[in-house]
CSV table of C-alpha atoms in Angstrom, one decimal:
chain,number,residue,atom,x,y,z
F,1,MET,CA,-189.0,-140.1,27.3
F,2,MET,CA,-188.1,-136.5,28.0
F,3,THR,CA,-184.6,-135.5,26.8
F,4,SER,CA,-181.9,-132.9,27.3
F,5,TYR,CA,-183.4,-130.8,24.4
F,6,GLN,CA,-184.9,-128.1,26.5
F,7,VAL,CA,-185.1,-124.3,26.8
F,8,THR,CA,-183.5,-123.4,30.1
F,9,ASN,CA,-183.6,-119.6,30.4
F,10,PRO,CA,-180.1,-118.6,31.6
F,11,ALA,CA,-181.4,-115.3,33.0
F,12,THR,CA,-183.6,-117.2,35.5
F,13,GLY,CA,-182.4,-120.8,35.5
F,14,GLU,CA,-186.0,-121.9,34.8
F,15,ILE,CA,-186.8,-124.7,32.3
F,16,GLU,CA,-189.4,-123.1,30.0
F,17,LYS,CA,-189.9,-125.8,27.3
F,18,GLN,CA,-188.9,-129.4,26.7
F,19,TYR,CA,-188.6,-131.6,23.6
F,20,THR,CA,-188.4,-135.3,23.0
F,21,ASN,CA,-185.6,-137.1,21.2
F,22,HIS,CA,-186.3,-138.7,17.8
F,23,SER,CA,-186.2,-142.5,18.1
F,24,ASP,CA,-183.8,-144.6,16.1
F,25,HIS,CA,-186.7,-145.6,13.8
F,26,GLU,CA,-187.7,-141.9,13.3
F,27,ILE,CA,-184.1,-141.0,12.4
F,28,GLN,CA,-183.8,-143.7,9.9
F,29,ALA,CA,-187.0,-142.4,8.3
F,30,ILE,CA,-185.7,-138.9,8.3
F,31,ILE,CA,-182.5,-139.9,6.5
F,32,THR,CA,-184.5,-141.9,4.0
F,33,GLU,CA,-186.6,-138.8,3.3
F,34,SER,CA,-183.6,-136.7,3.0
F,35,ASP,CA,-181.9,-139.1,0.6
F,36,ASP,CA,-185.0,-139.3,-1.6
F,37,ALA,CA,-185.4,-135.5,-1.6
F,38,TYR,CA,-181.7,-135.1,-2.6
F,39,GLN,CA,-182.3,-137.2,-5.7
F,40,VAL,CA,-184.7,-134.6,-6.9
F,41,TRP,CA,-183.1,-131.4,-5.4
F,42,ARG,CA,-179.7,-132.1,-7.0
F,43,THR,CA,-181.3,-131.7,-10.5
F,44,SER,CA,-183.5,-128.8,-9.6
F,45,ASP,CA,-183.4,-125.6,-11.6
F,46,ILE,CA,-180.9,-123.0,-10.4
F,47,ASN,CA,-183.5,-120.2,-10.6
F,48,SER,CA,-185.7,-122.1,-8.2
F,49,ARG,CA,-182.9,-122.4,-5.7
F,50,VAL,CA,-182.2,-118.7,-6.0
F,51,ARG,CA,-185.9,-117.9,-5.4
F,52,ILE,CA,-186.0,-120.1,-2.3
F,53,LEU,CA,-182.8,-118.6,-0.8
F,54,ASN,CA,-184.2,-115.1,-1.3
F,55,ASN,CA,-187.5,-116.2,0.3
F,56,ILE,CA,-185.6,-117.5,3.3
F,57,ALA,CA,-183.8,-114.1,3.6
F,58,ASP,CA,-187.1,-112.2,3.4
F,59,LEU,CA,-188.6,-114.4,6.1
F,60,TYR,CA,-185.7,-113.9,8.4
F,61,ASP,CA,-186.1,-110.1,8.0
F,62,LYS,CA,-189.8,-110.3,8.8
F,63,GLN,CA,-189.3,-112.5,11.9
F,64,ARG,CA,-186.1,-110.9,13.2
F,65,GLN,CA,-187.6,-109.6,16.5
F,66,ALA,CA,-189.4,-112.8,17.4
F,67,LEU,CA,-186.4,-115.0,16.6
F,68,ALA,CA,-184.1,-112.7,18.7
F,69,ARG,CA,-186.3,-113.1,21.7
F,70,ILE,CA,-186.1,-116.9,21.4
F,71,MET,CA,-182.3,-116.7,21.4
F,72,ALA,CA,-182.4,-114.5,24.5
F,73,ARG,CA,-184.5,-117.0,26.3
F,74,GLU,CA,-182.5,-120.0,25.1
F,75,MET,CA,-178.9,-118.8,25.5
F,76,GLY,CA,-178.9,-115.3,26.9
F,77,LYS,CA,-178.0,-113.3,23.8
F,78,PRO,CA,-179.1,-109.6,24.2
F,79,VAL,CA,-181.9,-109.0,21.7
F,80,ALA,CA,-180.1,-106.2,19.9
F,81,GLN,CA,-177.1,-108.5,19.3
F,82,GLY,CA,-179.6,-111.3,18.3
F,83,GLU,CA,-181.2,-109.0,15.7
F,84,GLY,CA,-177.7,-108.2,14.4
F,85,GLU,CA,-177.0,-112.0,14.0
F,86,LEU,CA,-180.2,-112.4,12.1
F,87,ALA,CA,-179.5,-109.6,9.8
F,88,LEU,CA,-176.2,-111.4,8.9
F,89,VAL,CA,-178.2,-114.6,8.3
F,90,SER,CA,-180.3,-112.7,5.7
F,91,ASP,CA,-177.1,-111.4,4.1
F,92,ILE,CA,-175.7,-115.0,3.8
F,93,PHE,CA,-178.8,-116.4,2.1
F,94,ARG,CA,-178.9,-113.4,-0.3
F,95,TYR,CA,-175.2,-113.6,-1.0
F,96,TYR,CA,-175.5,-117.2,-2.2
F,97,ALA,CA,-178.6,-116.5,-4.1
F,98,LYS,CA,-176.8,-113.7,-6.0
F,99,TYR,CA,-173.4,-115.4,-6.5
F,100,GLY,CA,-174.1,-119.1,-6.2
F,101,GLU,CA,-174.6,-119.7,-9.9
F,102,GLN,CA,-171.3,-117.9,-10.6
F,103,PHE,CA,-169.5,-120.1,-8.0
F,104,LEU,CA,-170.8,-123.2,-9.8
F,105,THR,CA,-169.4,-122.2,-13.2
F,106,THR,CA,-167.7,-124.9,-15.1
F,107,ALA,CA,-164.0,-124.5,-15.2
F,108,ASP,CA,-161.9,-125.2,-18.3
F,109,LEU,CA,-158.5,-126.8,-17.8
F,110,PRO,CA,-155.5,-125.1,-19.3
F,111,ASN,CA,-153.5,-127.3,-21.7
F,112,ALA,CA,-156.3,-129.9,-21.6
F,113,GLN,CA,-158.3,-130.1,-24.8
F,114,ASN,CA,-162.0,-130.8,-24.5
F,115,ALA,CA,-161.8,-131.4,-20.7
F,116,VAL,CA,-163.7,-129.4,-18.1
F,117,VAL,CA,-164.4,-129.7,-14.3
F,118,LYS,CA,-167.9,-129.3,-13.1
F,119,LYS,CA,-169.0,-128.7,-9.5
F,120,GLU,CA,-171.7,-131.1,-8.5
F,121,PRO,CA,-173.4,-132.0,-5.1
F,122,ILE,CA,-172.4,-135.1,-3.2
F,123,GLY,CA,-175.6,-136.1,-1.3
F,124,VAL,CA,-177.0,-135.8,2.2
F,125,LEU,CA,-174.9,-134.0,4.8
F,126,LEU,CA,-175.0,-134.0,8.6
F,127,GLY,CA,-174.6,-130.7,10.4
F,128,ILE,CA,-173.8,-130.5,14.1
F,129,MET,CA,-174.2,-127.0,15.3
F,130,PRO,CA,-173.5,-125.1,18.6
F,131,TRP,CA,-175.6,-122.8,20.8
F,132,ASN,CA,-173.6,-119.5,20.7
F,133,TYR,CA,-175.0,-118.3,17.3
F,134,PRO,CA,-178.1,-120.4,16.8
F,135,HIS,CA,-179.0,-119.1,13.4
F,136,TYR,CA,-175.7,-117.8,11.9
F,137,GLN,CA,-173.9,-121.1,12.4
F,138,VAL,CA,-176.6,-123.0,10.6
F,139,ALA,CA,-176.9,-120.5,7.8
F,140,ARG,CA,-173.3,-120.5,6.9
F,141,PHE,CA,-173.5,-124.3,6.6
F,142,ILE,CA,-176.8,-124.7,4.8
F,143,ALA,CA,-177.0,-121.7,2.5
F,144,PRO,CA,-174.1,-122.7,0.1
F,145,ASN,CA,-175.1,-126.3,0.2
F,146,LEU,CA,-178.7,-125.6,-0.7
F,147,MET,CA,-177.4,-123.6,-3.6
F,148,LEU,CA,-175.1,-126.4,-4.6
F,149,GLY,CA,-177.8,-129.1,-4.5
F,150,ASN,CA,-177.0,-131.0,-1.4
F,151,ALA,CA,-179.6,-132.1,1.2
F,152,MET,CA,-179.0,-131.7,5.0
F,153,VAL,CA,-179.9,-133.3,8.3
F,154,LEU,CA,-179.1,-131.0,11.2
F,155,LYS,CA,-178.5,-131.7,14.8
F,156,HIS,CA,-178.7,-128.4,16.7
F,157,ALA,CA,-177.4,-127.8,20.3
F,158,PRO,CA,-179.6,-129.4,22.9
F,159,SER,CA,-180.1,-125.9,24.6
F,160,CYS,CA,-181.5,-124.3,21.4
F,161,PRO,CA,-184.4,-126.6,20.3
F,162,GLU,CA,-186.8,-123.7,19.8
F,163,SER,CA,-184.4,-122.0,17.4
F,164,ALA,CA,-184.0,-125.4,15.6
F,165,VAL,CA,-187.7,-125.7,15.1
F,166,ALA,CA,-187.9,-122.1,14.0
F,167,ILE,CA,-185.3,-122.7,11.3
F,168,THR,CA,-187.2,-125.7,10.0
F,169,THR,CA,-190.4,-123.7,9.9
F,170,ILE,CA,-188.8,-120.8,8.0
F,171,LEU,CA,-187.4,-123.1,5.3
F,172,ALA,CA,-190.8,-124.8,4.9
F,173,GLN,CA,-192.4,-121.3,4.6
F,174,ALA,CA,-189.8,-120.4,1.9
F,175,CYS,CA,-191.1,-123.4,-0.1
F,176,LEU,CA,-188.0,-125.5,0.2
F,177,PRO,CA,-189.1,-129.0,-0.9
F,178,LYS,CA,-189.8,-131.4,2.0
F,179,GLY,CA,-186.9,-133.5,3.1
F,180,VAL,CA,-184.1,-131.3,1.6
F,181,TYR,CA,-183.6,-130.0,5.2
F,182,ASN,CA,-184.5,-132.0,8.3
F,183,ASN,CA,-183.9,-131.2,11.9
F,184,ILE,CA,-183.2,-134.0,14.4
F,185,PHE,CA,-183.1,-134.2,18.1
F,186,ALA,CA,-180.5,-136.9,18.5
F,187,THR,CA,-178.2,-138.3,21.2
F,188,ASN,CA,-174.4,-138.6,20.7
F,189,ASP,CA,-174.8,-142.3,20.2
F,190,GLN,CA,-177.3,-141.7,17.5
F,191,VAL,CA,-175.0,-139.2,15.8
F,192,THR,CA,-172.4,-141.9,15.6
F,193,SER,CA,-174.8,-144.2,13.8
F,194,ILE,CA,-175.9,-141.4,11.5
F,195,ILE,CA,-172.3,-140.6,10.5
F,196,ASN,CA,-171.8,-144.3,9.7
F,197,ASP,CA,-175.0,-144.4,7.6
F,198,LYS,CA,-174.0,-145.0,3.9
F,199,ARG,CA,-176.4,-142.3,2.8
F,200,ILE,CA,-174.6,-139.6,4.7
F,201,GLN,CA,-171.8,-138.2,2.6
F,202,GLY,CA,-170.2,-135.5,4.8
F,203,VAL,CA,-170.2,-133.9,8.2
F,204,SER,CA,-169.9,-130.3,9.3
F,205,LEU,CA,-169.3,-129.5,13.0
F,206,THR,CA,-168.9,-126.2,14.8
F,207,GLY,CA,-168.1,-126.7,18.4
F,208,SER,CA,-165.5,-127.8,21.0
F,209,GLU,CA,-162.2,-129.5,20.4
F,210,ARG,CA,-163.6,-132.6,22.2
F,211,ALA,CA,-166.6,-132.8,20.0
F,212,GLY,CA,-164.6,-132.1,16.9
F,213,ALA,CA,-162.1,-134.9,17.7
F,214,ALA,CA,-164.9,-137.4,18.4
F,215,VAL,CA,-166.7,-136.6,15.2
F,216,ALA,CA,-163.6,-136.6,13.1
F,217,GLN,CA,-162.6,-140.0,14.4
F,218,THR,CA,-165.9,-141.5,13.6
F,219,ALA,CA,-166.1,-139.8,10.2
F,220,GLY,CA,-162.5,-140.8,9.4
F,221,ALA,CA,-163.3,-144.4,10.1
F,222,ALA,CA,-166.3,-144.2,7.8
F,223,LEU,CA,-164.3,-142.3,5.1
F,224,LYS,CA,-166.6,-139.3,5.2
F,225,LYS,CA,-165.5,-135.7,4.5
F,226,VAL,CA,-165.5,-133.4,7.5
F,227,VAL,CA,-165.4,-129.6,8.0
F,228,LEU,CA,-164.5,-128.6,11.6
F,229,GLU,CA,-164.7,-125.1,13.0
F,230,LEU,CA,-163.5,-125.4,16.6
F,231,GLY,CA,-162.2,-123.2,19.3
F,232,GLY,CA,-160.0,-120.1,19.2
F,233,SER,CA,-157.8,-118.0,21.5
F,234,ASP,CA,-157.4,-115.1,19.1
F,235,PRO,CA,-154.7,-112.5,19.5
F,236,PHE,CA,-155.7,-108.8,19.3
F,237,ILE,CA,-152.4,-107.0,18.6
F,238,VAL,CA,-152.1,-103.2,19.2
F,239,LEU,CA,-149.0,-101.5,18.0
F,240,ALA,CA,-147.6,-98.2,19.4
F,241,ASP,CA,-148.8,-96.2,16.4
F,242,ALA,CA,-152.4,-97.4,16.6
F,243,ASP,CA,-155.4,-95.2,17.2
F,244,ILE,CA,-155.7,-96.1,20.9
F,245,ASP,CA,-159.3,-95.0,21.4
F,246,GLN,CA,-160.5,-96.9,18.4
F,247,ALA,CA,-158.5,-100.0,19.4
F,248,VAL,CA,-159.9,-99.9,22.9
F,249,THR,CA,-163.4,-99.8,21.6
F,250,CYS,CA,-162.8,-102.7,19.2
F,251,ALA,CA,-161.1,-104.8,21.9
F,252,PHE,CA,-164.0,-104.1,24.3
F,253,ILE,CA,-166.7,-105.0,21.7
F,254,GLY,CA,-164.6,-107.9,20.3
F,255,ARG,CA,-164.1,-109.5,23.8
F,256,PHE,CA,-167.5,-108.9,25.5
F,257,GLY,CA,-170.0,-109.1,22.7
F,258,ASN,CA,-172.2,-112.2,23.0
F,259,ALA,CA,-170.9,-112.4,26.6
F,260,GLY,CA,-167.5,-113.3,25.2
F,261,GLN,CA,-168.9,-116.6,23.9
F,262,ALA,CA,-167.5,-116.4,20.3
F,263,CYS,CA,-164.8,-118.6,18.9
F,264,ASN,CA,-163.1,-115.6,17.2
F,265,ALA,CA,-163.5,-113.2,20.1
F,266,ALA,CA,-160.5,-111.0,21.1
F,267,LYS,CA,-159.3,-113.3,23.8
F,268,ARG,CA,-155.7,-112.3,24.2
F,269,ILE,CA,-155.0,-108.5,23.9
F,270,ILE,CA,-151.3,-108.0,23.1
F,271,LEU,CA,-150.1,-104.5,23.6
F,272,GLN,CA,-146.8,-102.9,22.6
F,273,ALA,CA,-145.1,-101.6,25.8
F,274,ASP,CA,-145.2,-98.0,24.8
F,275,ILE,CA,-149.0,-97.8,24.9
F,276,TYR,CA,-149.7,-100.5,27.5
F,277,GLU,CA,-150.5,-98.3,30.4
F,278,GLU,CA,-152.8,-95.9,28.5
F,279,PHE,CA,-154.6,-98.8,26.8
F,280,VAL,CA,-155.1,-100.8,30.0
F,281,GLU,CA,-156.4,-97.7,31.8
F,282,LYS,CA,-159.0,-97.0,29.2
F,283,LEU,CA,-160.0,-100.7,28.9
F,284,THR,CA,-160.3,-101.0,32.6
F,285,HIS,CA,-162.7,-98.1,32.8
F,286,ASN,CA,-164.9,-99.7,30.1
F,287,VAL,CA,-164.9,-103.1,31.9
F,288,GLU,CA,-165.7,-101.6,35.3
F,289,SER,CA,-168.7,-99.8,33.8
F,290,LEU,CA,-170.1,-102.9,32.2
F,291,GLU,CA,-173.0,-104.6,34.2
F,292,PRO,CA,-174.8,-107.7,33.0
F,293,ALA,CA,-178.5,-107.0,32.5
F,294,ASP,CA,-181.8,-108.5,31.1
F,295,PRO,CA,-181.1,-109.8,27.6
F,296,LEU,CA,-184.7,-109.0,26.6
F,297,CYS,CA,-184.0,-105.3,27.1
F,298,LYS,CA,-182.9,-103.5,23.9
F,299,LYS,CA,-180.3,-101.5,25.7
F,300,THR,CA,-178.5,-104.5,27.2
F,301,PHE,CA,-175.0,-105.2,25.9
F,302,LEU,CA,-174.0,-108.0,28.3
F,303,GLY,CA,-176.4,-110.7,29.2
F,304,PRO,CA,-175.9,-113.9,31.2
F,305,LEU,CA,-173.7,-116.8,30.1
F,306,SER,CA,-175.5,-119.4,28.1
F,307,SER,CA,-176.0,-122.0,30.9
F,308,SER,CA,-175.1,-123.0,34.4
F,309,GLN,CA,-172.5,-125.4,33.0
F,310,ALA,CA,-170.8,-122.5,31.1
F,311,LEU,CA,-170.8,-120.5,34.3
F,312,GLU,CA,-169.2,-123.3,36.3
F,313,THR,CA,-166.5,-123.8,33.7
F,314,LEU,CA,-165.6,-120.2,33.3
F,315,GLN,CA,-165.6,-119.6,37.1
F,316,ALA,CA,-163.2,-122.5,37.6
F,317,GLN,CA,-160.8,-121.2,34.9
F,318,TYR,CA,-161.0,-117.7,36.4
F,319,ASP,CA,-160.3,-118.9,39.9
F,320,ASN,CA,-157.4,-121.1,38.7
F,321,ALA,CA,-155.8,-118.2,36.9
F,322,ILE,CA,-155.9,-116.1,40.1
F,323,THR,CA,-154.6,-119.0,42.2
F,324,GLN,CA,-151.7,-119.5,39.8
F,325,GLY,CA,-150.7,-115.8,40.0
F,326,ALA,CA,-152.6,-113.7,37.4
F,327,THR,CA,-153.1,-110.1,38.3
F,328,VAL,CA,-156.7,-108.9,38.7
F,329,LEU,CA,-157.2,-105.5,37.1
F,330,VAL,CA,-161.0,-105.8,37.3
F,331,ALA,CA,-162.5,-108.4,39.6
F,332,GLY,CA,-165.3,-110.5,38.2
F,333,GLY,CA,-167.0,-113.8,38.7
F,334,GLN,CA,-170.3,-115.4,39.5
F,335,ILE,CA,-173.1,-113.2,40.6
F,336,GLU,CA,-175.1,-114.7,43.4
F,337,LYS,CA,-178.6,-114.8,41.9
F,338,SER,CA,-180.7,-117.3,39.9
F,339,GLY,CA,-179.4,-117.8,36.5
F,340,ALA,CA,-175.9,-117.9,34.8
F,341,TRP,CA,-174.7,-114.4,35.7
F,342,PHE,CA,-171.0,-113.5,35.5
F,343,LYS,CA,-169.5,-110.1,36.2
F,344,PRO,CA,-166.9,-109.3,33.6
F,345,ALA,CA,-163.2,-109.4,34.5
F,346,LEU,CA,-159.9,-108.2,33.3
F,347,LEU,CA,-156.6,-110.0,34.0
F,348,ALA,CA,-152.9,-109.4,33.4
F,349,ASP,CA,-149.6,-111.1,34.0
F,350,VAL,CA,-150.9,-114.5,32.7
F,351,THR,CA,-147.7,-116.5,32.0
F,352,PRO,CA,-147.0,-119.8,30.2
F,353,ASP,CA,-146.8,-121.7,33.5
F,354,MET,CA,-150.5,-121.0,34.0
F,355,GLN,CA,-153.4,-123.0,32.5
F,356,ALA,CA,-155.2,-119.8,31.5
F,357,TYR,CA,-152.3,-119.0,29.1
F,358,TYR,CA,-153.4,-121.9,26.9
F,359,ASP,CA,-157.1,-122.5,27.7
F,360,GLU,CA,-159.9,-120.8,25.7
F,361,LEU,CA,-161.8,-118.6,28.2
F,362,PHE,CA,-165.3,-118.8,26.7
F,363,GLY,CA,-166.9,-115.8,28.5
F,364,PRO,CA,-166.4,-112.2,29.6
F,365,VAL,CA,-162.9,-112.4,30.9
F,366,ALA,CA,-160.3,-110.3,29.0
F,367,VAL,CA,-156.6,-110.9,29.3
F,368,VAL,CA,-153.9,-108.3,28.5
F,369,TYR,CA,-150.3,-109.0,27.6
F,370,LYS,CA,-147.3,-106.5,27.3
F,371,ALA,CA,-145.0,-107.0,24.4
F,372,LEU,CA,-141.6,-105.3,24.5
F,373,ASP,CA,-141.4,-105.2,20.8
F,374,ILE,CA,-143.0,-106.5,17.6
F,375,GLU,CA,-141.1,-109.8,17.7
F,376,GLU,CA,-142.4,-110.5,21.1
F,377,ALA,CA,-146.0,-109.6,20.0
F,378,ILE,CA,-145.7,-112.1,17.2
F,379,ARG,CA,-144.3,-114.8,19.5
F,380,LEU,CA,-147.1,-114.3,22.0
F,381,ALA,CA,-149.7,-114.3,19.2
F,382,ASN,CA,-148.5,-117.7,17.9
F,383,ASP,CA,-147.9,-119.3,21.3
F,384,THR,CA,-151.3,-121.1,21.4
F,385,PRO,CA,-152.6,-124.4,20.2
F,386,PHE,CA,-155.4,-122.5,18.3
F,387,GLY,CA,-155.2,-120.7,15.0
F,388,LEU,CA,-158.5,-119.2,14.1
F,389,GLY,CA,-158.2,-115.5,13.7
F,390,ALA,CA,-156.3,-112.4,14.7
F,391,CYS,CA,-156.7,-108.6,14.8
F,392,ILE,CA,-153.9,-106.1,14.2
F,393,HIS,CA,-154.2,-102.4,15.0
F,394,THR,CA,-151.7,-100.1,13.4
F,395,GLN,CA,-151.6,-97.1,11.1
F,396,ASP,CA,-148.7,-98.6,9.2
F,397,MET,CA,-150.5,-101.1,6.9
F,398,ALA,CA,-147.3,-102.3,5.3
F,399,ARG,CA,-145.9,-103.3,8.7
F,400,GLY,CA,-149.3,-104.7,9.7
F,401,GLN,CA,-149.3,-106.9,6.5
F,402,ALA,CA,-145.8,-108.1,7.3
F,403,ILE,CA,-146.9,-109.1,10.8
F,404,ALA,CA,-150.1,-110.8,9.5
F,405,GLU,CA,-148.0,-113.0,7.2
F,406,ARG,CA,-146.1,-114.4,10.2
F,407,LEU,CA,-149.3,-115.3,12.2
F,408,ASN,CA,-150.4,-118.9,12.2
F,409,VAL,CA,-154.1,-118.2,11.8
F,410,GLY,CA,-156.8,-118.6,9.2
F,411,MET,CA,-158.1,-115.0,9.3
F,412,VAL,CA,-156.6,-111.6,10.0
F,413,THR,CA,-158.5,-108.3,10.5
F,414,PHE,CA,-157.0,-104.9,10.5
F,415,ASN,CA,-158.1,-101.9,12.7
F,416,GLN,CA,-161.5,-103.5,13.4
F,417,ALA,CA,-163.1,-105.7,16.0
F,418,PRO,CA,-163.1,-109.4,15.1
F,419,GLY,CA,-166.2,-110.2,12.9
F,420,THR,CA,-167.6,-112.0,10.0
F,421,ALA,CA,-169.4,-111.4,6.7
F,422,ALA,CA,-171.2,-113.5,4.1
F,423,GLU,CA,-168.5,-112.9,1.6
F,424,MET,CA,-165.5,-113.6,3.9
F,425,PRO,CA,-164.2,-117.1,4.2
F,426,PHE,CA,-164.3,-118.3,7.8
F,427,GLY,CA,-162.0,-121.0,9.4
F,428,GLY,CA,-158.7,-121.7,11.0
F,429,VAL,CA,-155.6,-123.9,11.4
F,430,LYS,CA,-154.0,-126.0,14.1
F,431,ARG,CA,-156.6,-127.0,16.8
F,432,SER,CA,-159.1,-124.5,15.5
F,433,GLY,CA,-160.1,-127.1,12.9
F,434,PHE,CA,-160.0,-127.3,9.1
F,435,GLY,CA,-162.1,-126.4,6.1
F,436,ARG,CA,-163.7,-123.0,5.3
F,437,GLU,CA,-167.3,-121.6,5.4
F,438,LEU,CA,-168.8,-118.5,3.7
F,439,GLY,CA,-167.5,-116.7,0.7
F,440,PRO,CA,-166.7,-118.7,-2.5
F,441,CYS,CA,-165.0,-121.3,-0.2
F,442,GLY,CA,-168.4,-122.2,1.3
F,443,MET,CA,-169.4,-124.0,-1.9
F,444,ASN,CA,-166.1,-125.8,-2.3
F,445,GLU,CA,-166.2,-128.2,0.7
F,446,PHE,CA,-169.0,-130.7,0.1
F,447,VAL,CA,-168.7,-130.8,-3.7
F,448,ASN,CA,-167.7,-133.3,-6.3
F,449,PHE,CA,-165.2,-131.7,-8.7
F,450,LYS,CA,-166.1,-134.0,-11.5
F,451,LEU,CA,-163.9,-134.2,-14.6
F,452,TYR,CA,-165.5,-134.4,-18.0
F,453,ASN,CA,-162.8,-135.4,-20.5
F,454,LYS,CA,-164.5,-135.6,-23.9
């Protein structure tokens, strides 16, 4: 039976390749293989794990251009941005190869004689990954857990099966023992069964609130540990003393990179009133000059949206915002040609009585807000069900730090575009999920902190 796992090029709307789901029997065999592999991998030599992670990084470097072209065809990411994502993936694997042993160091307990806590793996994990960063999202889940000694079964997004296969191939080429990592093409019903399988010890999901809630409910009933990285509506706060040109550039890149399809994108640009007009004028010029183009072209910054479904959702949200009274500073919307093309837009005067005030707009639509003072900027920043990240632009770092401490988010960036790095813990609060990935925290989620009291 043909399945929904297929490559549908969002630049053309054409189905280029199709894949078949694994059967229930095949999935059971895969889990068995993973569990058997875990029993060996958990006791493997640390130096062999380091060598394998470095091998993976080297392979990603060598295959960067080819892998970026696959992403462009699967979900529309411009190849230059795809290569940037893949460079980050290499950094992640090298980071854990370099520091992983240090993160596993046995910890003595103050005031407890002859007692120590060791970090040990817990078993086979299930990863459920999204389409917007097909390799980065997977790397930040698997790299620390490979170093820790866990095994993994991974369900990738149905729209990115070719990337999923490429990841499996790279890990095999890097000499990762068979079964330590397995890809599955599974339905949602099969995922429920997998979570309930006694051999699965934890679940990591990056995706929508809806998917996160469903997985958390199933995992909770099965008493399984869960890490959830969900949506975001991140504030980008610009104070009157900021470097305006730098802040405009960061807001532009932070909102329209990856076609605005990033959980930590600069989705709500909050401007102190004194610089509102100047900032909006400059941002308007940048947005007006931005035209979607072929994602396979090296010079392209904005490609299509990931799919026709993503296009329909964003268009409905955009239309609804306008109907409810938002001011259009730069008109955008669906481009009438084959594929999932959306002209970028800029909105203002979005108020709490509008759905767009609370929704996550997952695409190239920027929204600007005017704050009369710092207190109003903080109120606007926190007035959201999400709590992933925030950016603050100011030349007064003491004031910026004081503002950051009052924001209900998991991450704050100063005078930069929103971003990520191998060494920086990633995650949020409220409806943005719970748990952390990357940095030292990446090895502290699916771990048994085992007490040895001698």
